[in-house]
Coordinates of C-alpha atoms and ligand atoms in Angstrom, one line a residue:
M1 CA 0.0 0.0 0.0
A2 CA 1.3 3.5 -0.9
N3 CA 2.0 5.7 2.1
P4 CA -1.0 8.0 2.7
D5 CA -0.8 11.6 4.1
I6 CA -2.5 10.5 7.3
V7 CA -3.0 7.2 9.1
I8 CA -5.7 7.0 11.8
I9 CA -5.4 4.1 14.2
G10 CA -8.8 2.9 15.4
S11 CA -12.3 3.6 14.1
G12 CA -14.1 4.4 17.4
I13 CA -15.7 7.7 18.2
G14 CA -12.4 9.5 18.2
G15 CA -10.9 7.9 15.0
A16 CA -14.0 7.7 12.9
T17 CA -15.1 11.3 13.8
I18 CA -11.8 12.9 13.0
A19 CA -11.9 11.0 9.7
A20 CA -15.4 12.6 9.1
G21 CA -13.9 16.0 10.0
L22 CA -11.1 15.5 7.5
A23 CA -13.3 14.3 4.7
G24 CA -13.1 16.6 1.7
S25 CA -9.7 18.0 2.8
G26 CA -8.0 16.3 -0.2
A27 CA -5.7 14.4 2.2
S28 CA -5.2 10.7 1.5
I29 CA -6.2 8.8 4.7
V30 CA -6.0 5.2 5.8
I31 CA -7.8 4.0 8.9
L32 CA -6.2 0.9 10.4
E33 CA -8.8 -0.9 12.5
R34 CA -8.1 -4.2 14.3
G35 CA -11.7 -5.4 14.3
E36 CA -14.2 -6.2 11.6
R37 CA -17.7 -4.9 10.8
L38 CA -20.6 -6.3 12.9
T39 CA -23.3 -7.9 10.9
P40 CA -26.8 -8.9 12.0
T41 CA -27.0 -12.4 13.6
P42 CA -29.4 -13.9 16.2
E43 CA -26.8 -13.0 18.9
T44 CA -27.0 -9.3 18.3
R45 CA -30.4 -9.1 19.9
S46 CA -30.1 -11.9 22.4
T47 CA -29.8 -11.0 26.1
K48 CA -28.4 -14.5 26.8
S49 CA -25.7 -14.2 24.2
I50 CA -24.7 -10.7 25.2
F51 CA -24.9 -10.8 29.0
L52 CA -24.5 -14.4 29.9
D53 CA -22.4 -15.9 27.2
G54 CA -20.2 -12.8 26.6
Y55 CA -20.5 -13.5 22.9
F56 CA -19.2 -10.1 21.8
R57 CA -16.4 -9.7 24.4
P58 CA -12.8 -9.9 23.1
K59 CA -10.8 -13.0 23.4
E60 CA -8.2 -11.4 25.5
M61 CA -7.3 -11.1 29.2
W62 CA -5.9 -8.1 31.0
G63 CA -3.8 -8.2 34.1
E64 CA -4.8 -6.4 37.3
V65 CA -2.2 -5.3 39.9
G66 CA -3.1 -7.2 43.0
G67 CA -5.9 -9.1 41.3
Q68 CA -6.7 -11.9 38.9
P69 CA -6.4 -11.6 35.1
F70 CA -9.8 -10.7 33.7
N71 CA -11.7 -10.6 30.4
P72 CA -12.5 -6.8 29.8
G73 CA -15.7 -5.4 28.4
N74 CA -13.8 -3.5 25.8
Y75 CA -15.0 -4.1 22.2
Y76 CA -13.0 -4.4 19.0
F77 CA -15.2 -3.8 16.0
V78 CA -15.4 -1.2 13.3
G79 CA -16.9 1.6 15.4
G80 CA -15.2 0.4 18.6
N81 CA -17.1 0.6 21.9
S82 CA -19.8 2.8 20.4
K83 CA -21.2 -0.3 18.7
L84 CA -22.6 -1.4 22.0
Y85 CA -23.0 2.0 23.7
G86 CA -26.1 3.6 25.2
A87 CA -25.9 6.5 22.7
V88 CA -26.4 9.0 25.5
L89 CA -24.8 12.1 23.9
F90 CA -24.4 14.6 26.7
R91 CA -22.3 17.7 26.6
Y92 CA -20.0 18.2 29.6
R93 CA -21.6 20.9 31.8
K94 CA -20.0 24.4 31.5
E95 CA -18.7 24.0 35.1
D96 CA -16.8 20.8 34.1
F97 CA -14.4 22.9 32.1
F98 CA -13.3 24.8 35.3
E99 CA -11.5 23.3 38.3
M100 CA -14.1 22.0 40.7
A101 CA -13.9 20.8 44.3
H102 CA -15.4 17.3 45.0
F103 CA -15.7 15.3 48.2
G104 CA -12.7 13.2 47.2
G105 CA -10.4 16.0 45.7
V106 CA -10.2 18.5 42.9
S107 CA -11.3 17.9 39.3
P108 CA -8.8 19.8 37.0
A109 CA -9.8 22.4 34.4
W110 CA -9.7 22.0 30.7
P111 CA -7.1 24.0 28.8
F112 CA -10.0 25.9 27.1
S113 CA -13.5 27.0 28.0
Y114 CA -16.9 25.6 27.3
D115 CA -17.7 28.7 25.2
E116 CA -14.7 28.1 23.0
F117 CA -15.6 24.5 22.5
E118 CA -19.4 25.0 22.1
P119 CA -19.5 25.2 18.2
W120 CA -18.0 21.7 17.9
Y121 CA -20.6 20.3 20.4
S122 CA -23.3 21.6 18.1
R123 CA -21.6 20.1 15.0
A124 CA -21.2 16.7 16.8
E125 CA -24.9 16.7 17.7
Q126 CA -25.8 17.3 14.1
L127 CA -23.5 14.5 12.9
F128 CA -25.0 12.0 15.4
N129 CA -28.6 13.2 14.8
V130 CA -29.0 13.7 18.5
R131 CA -32.6 13.7 19.8
G132 CA -33.2 15.9 22.9
A133 CA -35.0 18.9 24.4
L134 CA -33.6 22.1 25.9
G135 CA -35.1 23.8 28.9
D136 CA -35.8 21.1 31.5
D137 CA -32.3 20.4 32.9
P138 CA -31.1 23.4 35.0
T139 CA -27.4 22.3 34.4
E140 CA -27.7 22.3 30.6
P141 CA -25.1 24.7 29.2
F142 CA -25.7 27.2 26.4
H143 CA -26.5 25.6 22.9
S144 CA -25.9 27.7 19.8
Q145 CA -28.1 25.3 17.9
P146 CA -31.2 23.3 19.1
Y147 CA -31.1 19.5 19.0
P148 CA -31.7 18.4 15.4
F149 CA -34.6 16.1 16.5
P150 CA -37.2 16.0 19.3
P151 CA -36.5 13.5 22.2
V152 CA -37.1 9.8 22.0
P153 CA -40.6 9.4 23.6
D154 CA -41.0 8.1 27.2
E155 CA -42.8 4.8 27.4
A156 CA -45.9 4.9 29.8
P157 CA -44.1 3.6 33.0
I158 CA -41.3 6.2 32.4
A159 CA -43.8 9.0 31.8
R160 CA -45.1 8.1 35.2
A161 CA -41.6 8.1 36.7
R162 CA -41.0 11.6 35.2
A163 CA -44.3 12.9 36.7
E164 CA -43.4 11.4 40.1
L165 CA -39.9 13.1 40.2
T166 CA -41.4 16.4 39.0
G167 CA -44.0 16.1 41.8
L168 CA -41.1 16.1 44.3
G169 CA -39.9 19.4 42.8
L170 CA -37.0 17.8 40.9
H171 CA -36.1 18.5 37.2
P172 CA -36.1 15.2 35.2
S173 CA -35.2 15.8 31.6
S174 CA -35.1 13.9 28.3
L175 CA -31.8 12.1 27.8
P176 CA -30.0 13.4 24.6
L177 CA -29.9 10.2 22.5
G178 CA -28.4 9.2 19.1
V179 CA -31.3 6.8 18.6
D180 CA -34.0 6.6 15.9
I181 CA -36.3 4.5 17.9
E182 CA -38.5 3.3 15.1
A183 CA -35.5 2.1 13.1
W184 CA -34.0 0.4 16.2
L185 CA -37.2 -1.4 17.1
A186 CA -37.7 -2.6 13.5
G187 CA -34.6 -4.8 14.1
G188 CA -36.1 -6.3 17.3
R189 CA -38.0 -5.1 20.3
T190 CA -35.0 -4.8 22.7
P191 CA -33.2 -2.0 24.5
W192 CA -30.2 -0.6 22.6
D193 CA -27.8 0.0 25.6
A194 CA -25.2 -2.8 25.6
F195 CA -26.8 -4.3 22.4
P196 CA -24.6 -4.3 19.3
N197 CA -25.8 -2.1 16.5
T198 CA -25.9 -3.6 13.0
G199 CA -28.1 -1.0 11.3
V200 CA -28.9 2.7 11.5
G201 CA -31.2 2.8 14.5
K202 CA -28.3 3.7 16.8
M203 CA -26.0 6.5 15.6
D204 CA -22.5 5.3 16.5
A205 CA -19.0 5.8 15.2
E206 CA -19.7 3.6 12.2
S207 CA -23.3 4.5 11.3
A208 CA -22.7 8.3 11.9
S209 CA -19.0 9.3 11.5
L210 CA -17.5 6.6 9.3
A211 CA -20.5 6.7 6.9
V212 CA -19.6 10.4 6.3
A213 CA -15.9 9.8 6.1
L214 CA -16.0 6.9 3.6
K215 CA -18.0 9.0 1.1
D216 CA -14.6 10.6 0.4
P217 CA -12.7 8.4 -2.1
N218 CA -9.4 9.5 -0.5
I219 CA -10.4 7.8 2.8
Q220 CA -9.9 4.0 3.1
L221 CA -10.8 1.7 5.9
V222 CA -8.5 -1.3 6.5
T223 CA -10.0 -3.9 8.9
G224 CA -8.2 -6.7 10.7
A225 CA -5.1 -4.5 11.0
L226 CA -3.6 -4.7 14.5
V227 CA -1.2 -1.9 15.3
E228 CA 1.6 -3.1 17.5
H229 CA 4.0 -0.1 17.8
L230 CA 5.2 3.2 16.4
E231 CA 8.7 4.0 15.5
T232 CA 10.3 7.5 15.7
S233 CA 12.8 9.2 13.5
P234 CA 16.5 9.0 14.7
D235 CA 16.2 12.3 16.5
G236 CA 12.9 11.1 18.2
K237 CA 11.0 14.2 17.2
A238 CA 8.6 12.6 14.7
I239 CA 6.8 9.3 14.1
D240 CA 8.4 7.6 11.1
A241 CA 6.6 4.3 10.9
I242 CA 3.5 2.4 12.1
H243 CA 4.0 -1.3 12.5
Y244 CA 1.0 -3.6 12.3
H245 CA -0.1 -7.1 11.5
R246 CA -2.8 -8.1 9.0
N247 CA -3.7 -11.6 8.0
G248 CA -0.6 -12.8 9.8
E249 CA 1.6 -10.5 7.8
A250 CA 3.8 -7.8 9.3
M251 CA 3.3 -4.5 7.6
T252 CA 4.5 -0.9 7.8
L253 CA 3.1 2.5 6.9
S254 CA 5.0 5.9 7.0
P255 CA 2.4 8.7 6.7
K256 CA 3.1 12.4 7.2
L257 CA 0.7 12.5 10.2
V258 CA -0.3 9.8 12.7
I259 CA -3.6 10.0 14.6
L260 CA -3.8 7.5 17.4
S261 CA -7.4 6.7 18.3
A262 CA -7.2 3.1 19.7
G263 CA -9.2 4.1 22.9
A264 CA -7.8 5.4 26.1
I265 CA -6.4 2.1 27.3
N266 CA -5.0 0.8 24.0
S267 CA -3.6 4.1 22.9
A268 CA -1.6 4.4 26.1
A269 CA -0.5 0.7 25.7
I270 CA 0.7 1.3 22.1
L271 CA 2.7 4.4 23.2
L272 CA 4.2 2.6 26.2
R273 CA 5.1 -0.4 24.0
S274 CA 6.8 1.6 21.4
A275 CA 10.0 2.7 23.2
P276 CA 11.7 2.2 26.5
G277 CA 9.8 4.7 28.8
G278 CA 7.1 5.1 26.2
L279 CA 6.5 7.6 23.4
A280 CA 5.0 11.1 23.9
N281 CA 6.0 10.6 27.5
S282 CA 8.5 13.2 28.6
S283 CA 5.9 14.2 31.2
D284 CA 5.8 10.6 32.5
Q285 CA 1.9 10.8 32.3
V286 CA 1.2 8.3 29.5
G287 CA -1.0 5.6 31.0
R288 CA -1.5 7.5 34.3
N289 CA -4.6 9.4 35.5
F290 CA -6.8 6.5 34.2
M291 CA -10.5 7.3 35.1
N292 CA -13.7 5.3 34.5
H293 CA -16.7 6.8 36.4
N294 CA -17.8 5.4 39.7
S295 CA -21.2 4.0 38.9
A296 CA -24.0 1.8 40.3
A297 CA -27.3 0.3 39.1
M298 CA -30.3 1.1 41.3
L299 CA -33.5 -0.8 41.0
A300 CA -36.7 0.9 42.2
I301 CA -39.2 -1.9 42.7
D302 CA -42.9 -1.7 43.3
P303 CA -44.5 -5.2 43.6
R304 CA -47.9 -3.6 42.7
R305 CA -46.8 -2.3 39.3
V306 CA -45.3 -4.0 36.2
N307 CA -42.8 -2.0 34.2
G308 CA -43.7 -3.1 30.7
S309 CA -41.1 -0.8 29.0
V310 CA -39.1 -2.2 26.1
Y311 CA -36.2 0.3 26.0
Q312 CA -36.9 2.5 29.1
K313 CA -33.7 4.7 28.6
T314 CA -35.2 8.2 28.1
L315 CA -34.8 10.1 31.4
S316 CA -32.0 11.9 33.2
L317 CA -31.8 13.8 36.5
N318 CA -29.1 16.4 37.2
D319 CA -30.5 17.9 40.3
Y320 CA -27.5 16.5 42.3
Y321 CA -24.9 17.2 39.6
L322 CA -23.4 20.5 40.8
S323 CA -24.3 20.1 44.5
D324 CA -25.6 17.4 46.9
G325 CA -28.9 19.4 47.1
N326 CA -27.9 21.0 50.5
G327 CA -25.2 23.4 49.2
G328 CA -22.5 20.7 49.5
K329 CA -20.1 19.4 46.8
P330 CA -21.3 17.6 43.6
L331 CA -22.7 14.1 43.6
G332 CA -23.3 13.1 39.9
N333 CA -25.8 12.3 37.2
V334 CA -28.7 9.9 37.3
Q335 CA -30.1 8.3 34.1
L336 CA -32.2 5.3 33.2
L337 CA -30.5 2.1 32.2
G338 CA -31.8 0.1 29.2
K339 CA -34.7 -2.1 30.5
I340 CA -33.2 -5.0 32.6
N341 CA -34.6 -8.5 32.5
G342 CA -33.9 -11.7 34.5
D343 CA -31.1 -12.8 32.3
I344 CA -29.3 -9.5 32.6
L345 CA -29.7 -9.6 36.4
R346 CA -28.4 -13.1 36.4
S347 CA -25.1 -12.0 34.8
S348 CA -24.2 -10.2 38.0
V349 CA -26.4 -11.9 40.7
K350 CA -25.4 -15.5 40.2
L351 CA -27.0 -17.2 43.2
A352 CA -30.6 -16.0 43.2
P353 CA -33.2 -18.2 41.5
K354 CA -34.2 -17.2 37.9
F355 CA -38.0 -16.7 38.8
A356 CA -37.1 -14.3 41.5
L357 CA -34.8 -12.3 39.2
D358 CA -37.5 -12.2 36.5
Y359 CA -40.1 -11.0 39.1
M360 CA -37.8 -8.3 40.3
A361 CA -36.9 -7.1 36.8
R362 CA -40.6 -7.0 35.8
H363 CA -41.5 -4.7 38.7
A364 CA -38.5 -2.4 38.6
V365 CA -37.5 0.9 37.1
D366 CA -33.8 0.6 36.5
W367 CA -31.5 3.6 37.1
Y368 CA -27.8 4.3 36.5
L369 CA -25.9 6.5 39.0
M370 CA -22.7 8.0 37.7
C371 CA -20.1 10.0 39.6
E372 CA -16.9 11.7 38.7
D373 CA -13.6 9.7 39.1
L374 CA -10.7 12.1 39.6
P375 CA -7.2 11.9 38.0
D376 CA -4.6 10.1 40.1
P377 CA -1.2 9.4 38.7
E378 CA -1.1 6.0 40.4
S379 CA -4.3 5.0 38.7
R380 CA -2.6 3.5 35.6
I381 CA -2.5 1.4 32.5
M382 CA 0.8 -0.4 32.1
V383 CA 2.1 -3.0 29.6
D384 CA 3.6 -6.5 30.1
G385 CA 5.0 -7.4 26.6
A386 CA 1.9 -7.5 24.4
G387 CA -0.4 -7.6 27.4
I388 CA -2.3 -4.8 29.2
V389 CA -2.1 -4.4 33.0
M390 CA -4.7 -2.2 34.8
Q391 CA -4.3 -0.5 38.1
W392 CA -7.5 1.4 38.7
R393 CA -7.4 3.5 41.9
R394 CA -11.0 4.7 42.3
T395 CA -11.3 8.1 43.8
N396 CA -14.2 10.2 45.1
M397 CA -16.3 7.2 46.1
Q398 CA -18.0 9.5 48.7
S399 CA -20.0 11.0 45.8
L400 CA -21.3 7.6 44.8
T401 CA -22.3 6.8 48.4
G402 CA -24.0 10.2 48.7
L403 CA -25.8 9.9 45.4
A404 CA -27.0 6.4 46.3
K405 CA -28.4 7.7 49.6
V406 CA -30.2 10.7 48.2
M407 CA -31.6 8.6 45.3
R408 CA -32.8 5.9 47.6
E409 CA -34.7 8.5 49.6
T410 CA -36.0 10.2 46.4
L411 CA -37.3 6.9 44.9
R412 CA -38.9 5.8 48.1
A413 CA -40.7 9.2 48.2
C414 CA -41.9 8.5 44.7
G415 CA -43.7 5.4 46.0
Y416 CA -41.3 2.5 45.3
P417 CA -41.1 0.5 48.6
I418 CA -38.0 -1.5 47.6
V419 CA -34.8 0.2 46.3
L420 CA -31.7 -1.9 45.7
S421 CA -28.4 -0.8 44.4
R422 CA -25.1 -2.4 43.3
P423 CA -21.9 -0.8 42.1
F424 CA -20.8 -1.6 38.6
D425 CA -18.0 -4.1 38.1
K426 CA -14.5 -2.7 38.2
R427 CA -13.6 -4.6 35.1
T428 CA -15.9 -2.9 32.7
P429 CA -13.8 0.0 31.4
S430 CA -16.7 1.5 29.4
H431 CA -16.0 5.2 30.2
Q432 CA -12.2 4.9 30.1
C433 CA -10.4 8.2 29.8
G434 CA -7.5 10.4 30.9
T435 CA -4.5 8.2 30.1
V436 CA -2.9 10.6 27.5
R437 CA -4.3 13.9 28.7
M438 CA -4.2 17.3 27.1
G439 CA -3.0 20.4 28.8
N440 CA -1.0 23.6 28.5
D441 CA 2.1 22.4 30.2
P442 CA 4.4 19.7 28.6
A443 CA 5.7 18.9 32.1
T444 CA 2.2 17.6 33.2
A445 CA 0.4 16.6 30.0
P446 CA 1.5 14.5 26.9
L447 CA -0.8 16.5 24.5
D448 CA -1.4 20.1 23.8
P449 CA -4.9 21.5 23.7
W450 CA -5.2 20.4 20.0
C451 CA -4.3 16.8 21.0
R452 CA -0.9 17.1 19.4
A453 CA 1.9 15.3 21.2
F454 CA 4.3 17.9 22.7
D455 CA 7.2 15.4 22.0
H456 CA 6.4 14.5 18.4
R457 CA 5.0 17.1 16.0
N458 CA 3.3 14.7 13.6
L459 CA 1.5 12.6 16.3
F460 CA -2.1 13.3 17.6
V461 CA -4.0 11.2 20.1
V462 CA -7.8 11.6 19.7
D463 CA -9.9 9.3 21.8
G464 CA -11.0 9.2 25.5
G465 CA -7.4 9.3 26.5
F466 CA -7.2 13.1 26.0
L467 CA -9.9 14.0 28.5
P468 CA -8.3 15.8 31.5
N469 CA -11.3 14.9 33.7
S470 CA -14.1 12.4 33.6
A471 CA -17.0 14.8 34.7
A472 CA -20.1 12.8 35.6
V473 CA -21.7 12.5 32.2
N474 CA -21.1 10.0 29.3
P475 CA -18.0 10.9 27.3
A476 CA -18.7 10.1 23.7
L477 CA -20.1 13.5 22.5
S478 CA -17.1 15.3 24.1
I479 CA -14.7 13.0 22.3
A480 CA -16.5 13.5 19.0
A481 CA -16.6 17.3 19.4
Q482 CA -12.9 17.4 20.1
A483 CA -12.2 15.1 17.1
L484 CA -14.0 17.6 14.8
R485 CA -12.1 20.5 16.4
V486 CA -8.7 18.8 15.9
A487 CA -9.7 18.0 12.3
D488 CA -10.3 21.7 11.7
H489 CA -7.0 22.5 13.3
I490 CA -5.1 20.0 11.1
C491 CA -6.7 21.4 8.0
K492 CA -5.5 24.9 8.9
T493 CA -2.1 24.1 10.1
D494 CA -0.8 20.8 8.7
L495 CA -2.6 20.4 5.4
A496 CA -2.7 24.1 4.4
A497 CA 1.1 24.2 3.9
Ligands
FAD1 C1 -21.7 -1.0 26.9 C2 -21.3 0.5 26.8 C3 -22.2 1.5 26.9 C4 -21.7 2.8 26.7 N1 -22.7 3.8 26.7 C5 -22.3 5.1 26.5 C6 -23.2 6.1 26.3 O1 -24.4 5.9 26.4 N2 -22.8 7.4 26.0 C7 -21.4 7.7 25.9 O2 -21.1 8.8 25.7 N3 -20.5 6.7 26.1 C8 -20.9 5.4 26.3 N4 -20.0 4.4 26.4 C9 -18.6 4.8 26.2 C10 -18.3 5.1 24.7 O3 -18.6 4.0 23.9 C11 -16.8 5.4 24.6 O4 -16.5 6.5 25.4 C12 -16.3 5.7 23.2 O5 -16.8 4.8 22.3 C13 -14.8 5.8 23.2 O6 -14.4 6.1 21.9 P1 -12.8 6.0 21.6 O7 -12.6 6.5 20.2 O8 -12.1 6.7 22.7 O9 -12.4 4.5 21.8 P2 -13.0 3.1 21.3 O10 -14.4 3.1 21.1 O11 -12.4 2.1 22.2 O12 -12.4 2.9 19.8 C14 -11.0 2.5 19.6 C15 -10.9 1.7 18.3 O13 -9.6 1.3 18.1 C16 -9.5 0.0 17.7 N5 -8.2 -0.5 18.2 C17 -7.8 -0.7 19.5 N6 -6.6 -1.1 19.5 C18 -6.1 -1.2 18.2 C19 -4.9 -1.5 17.6 N7 -3.8 -2.0 18.4 N8 -4.8 -1.5 16.3 C20 -5.8 -1.1 15.5 N9 -7.0 -0.8 16.0 C21 -7.2 -0.8 17.4 C22 -10.7 -0.7 18.4 O14 -11.1 -1.9 17.8 C23 -11.8 0.4 18.3 O15 -12.5 0.3 17.1 C24 -20.4 3.1 26.5 C25 -19.5 2.0 26.4 C26 -19.9 0.7 26.5 C27 -18.9 -0.4 26.4

């Protein structure tokens, strides 16, 4: 293959969206993706296959410092983790761009403001056809453009939950979603969160961004291409070559620009594997500051009422996002999960009998509590040869305890006599971020505010790794917006010459 102008490593939200942003630039671009495209099979809509058999999970194990090796919930397909995501496309709140004090420490500021970033949030919402409504959520920051589509409708039990929360004086709002509900349900009457997308019902990195990118004949997707390491020029100032394997064959590409978008964990691993001490690592921060939201599932159960929802996931509550409700520090975001059934419960509650789990699931409204995890240099991704080792030091768990307490009281006040909660498994790195962070100071961050490596002028890292903080909302829209911003920057600076 001839050397292109740009190679993008990974076709997740970061990689596919920067490719969409670069479409039409005239640059020749190759996207190297280790996975293949997902196609519709009976397993794609089977709760048993997904949750009990782990059908879509990768065939790899990661190490854990002080723990047992584990099979991570990290997905390798064209479109990356977004193929299975919940398509909640939140903007970070304006306050998340400033330094903010939390119960467990301080969340750092971004190197630019929300106002500067806002135009790209609007562009990302248009690209992902986000459905939502402005005006209900008091924490919603300024939008220069309305959502392109109205919200996904609440099902009847959820409309009732919305009214119950409003009755307590709270401010439930519609989740911003990249979901065309009619198109999704046409493929099967299931929730979409954690279900792989094989069509256009869910707007993910493949169905939204890559679809736009591949209309440009200069952009080519190469699947089954596993990047192993990068090689620098003799002076170390630029990336000279990308080494990868495809169909058992070792291959090399030497583009002018390299955009690493393999996900926060794999991008850090590729950099660490590429040289003693790692590439882009004069700050010694590559792989550090790993964050992954502290979260829990909370089931509000009323034995007198059946929740007959199919998808459920349309409500959010941010009343405890900026403060605990009593003028104290922030707690986090609350949003609905996709509707849970007995099989899904059985994947984490092994010992209870199936009929009891089915009964519980049928009578529950299922919530997801999400709190900010703070950067800690000892919370790290490391490598062991070709393997990945995770050392996740959770921070700020006081917020999750506080949010669980206030939500238990809130849901009881709404009339649910039984409220059960359980923290999410540590080994599901779904909101991974922070491992190759951006900042103004090369001494403390590997990337500048445009995601360019301070140490290597032709290297960008554009995926969850660049996020300096995890905030307490889902990360994908912020990754997509920054990918579009970096694409504009590359067009002006690197491709204009
Ligand atoms: C079940 C689930 C639900 C989620 N729900 C939401 C949600 O509702 N809203 C939200 O905002 N976020 C959600 N997330 C998180 C969201 O999916 C991620 O934040 C986002 O997809 C990250 O994009 P990325 O580009 O950083 O990385 P990834 O999606 O991980 O993409 C990285 C890509 O690089 C490829 N790759 C990796 N290593 C290599 C290599 N060595 N060589 C070549 N290619 C490589 C991978 O196959 C993948 O395609 C969810 C995640 C999961 C798993």
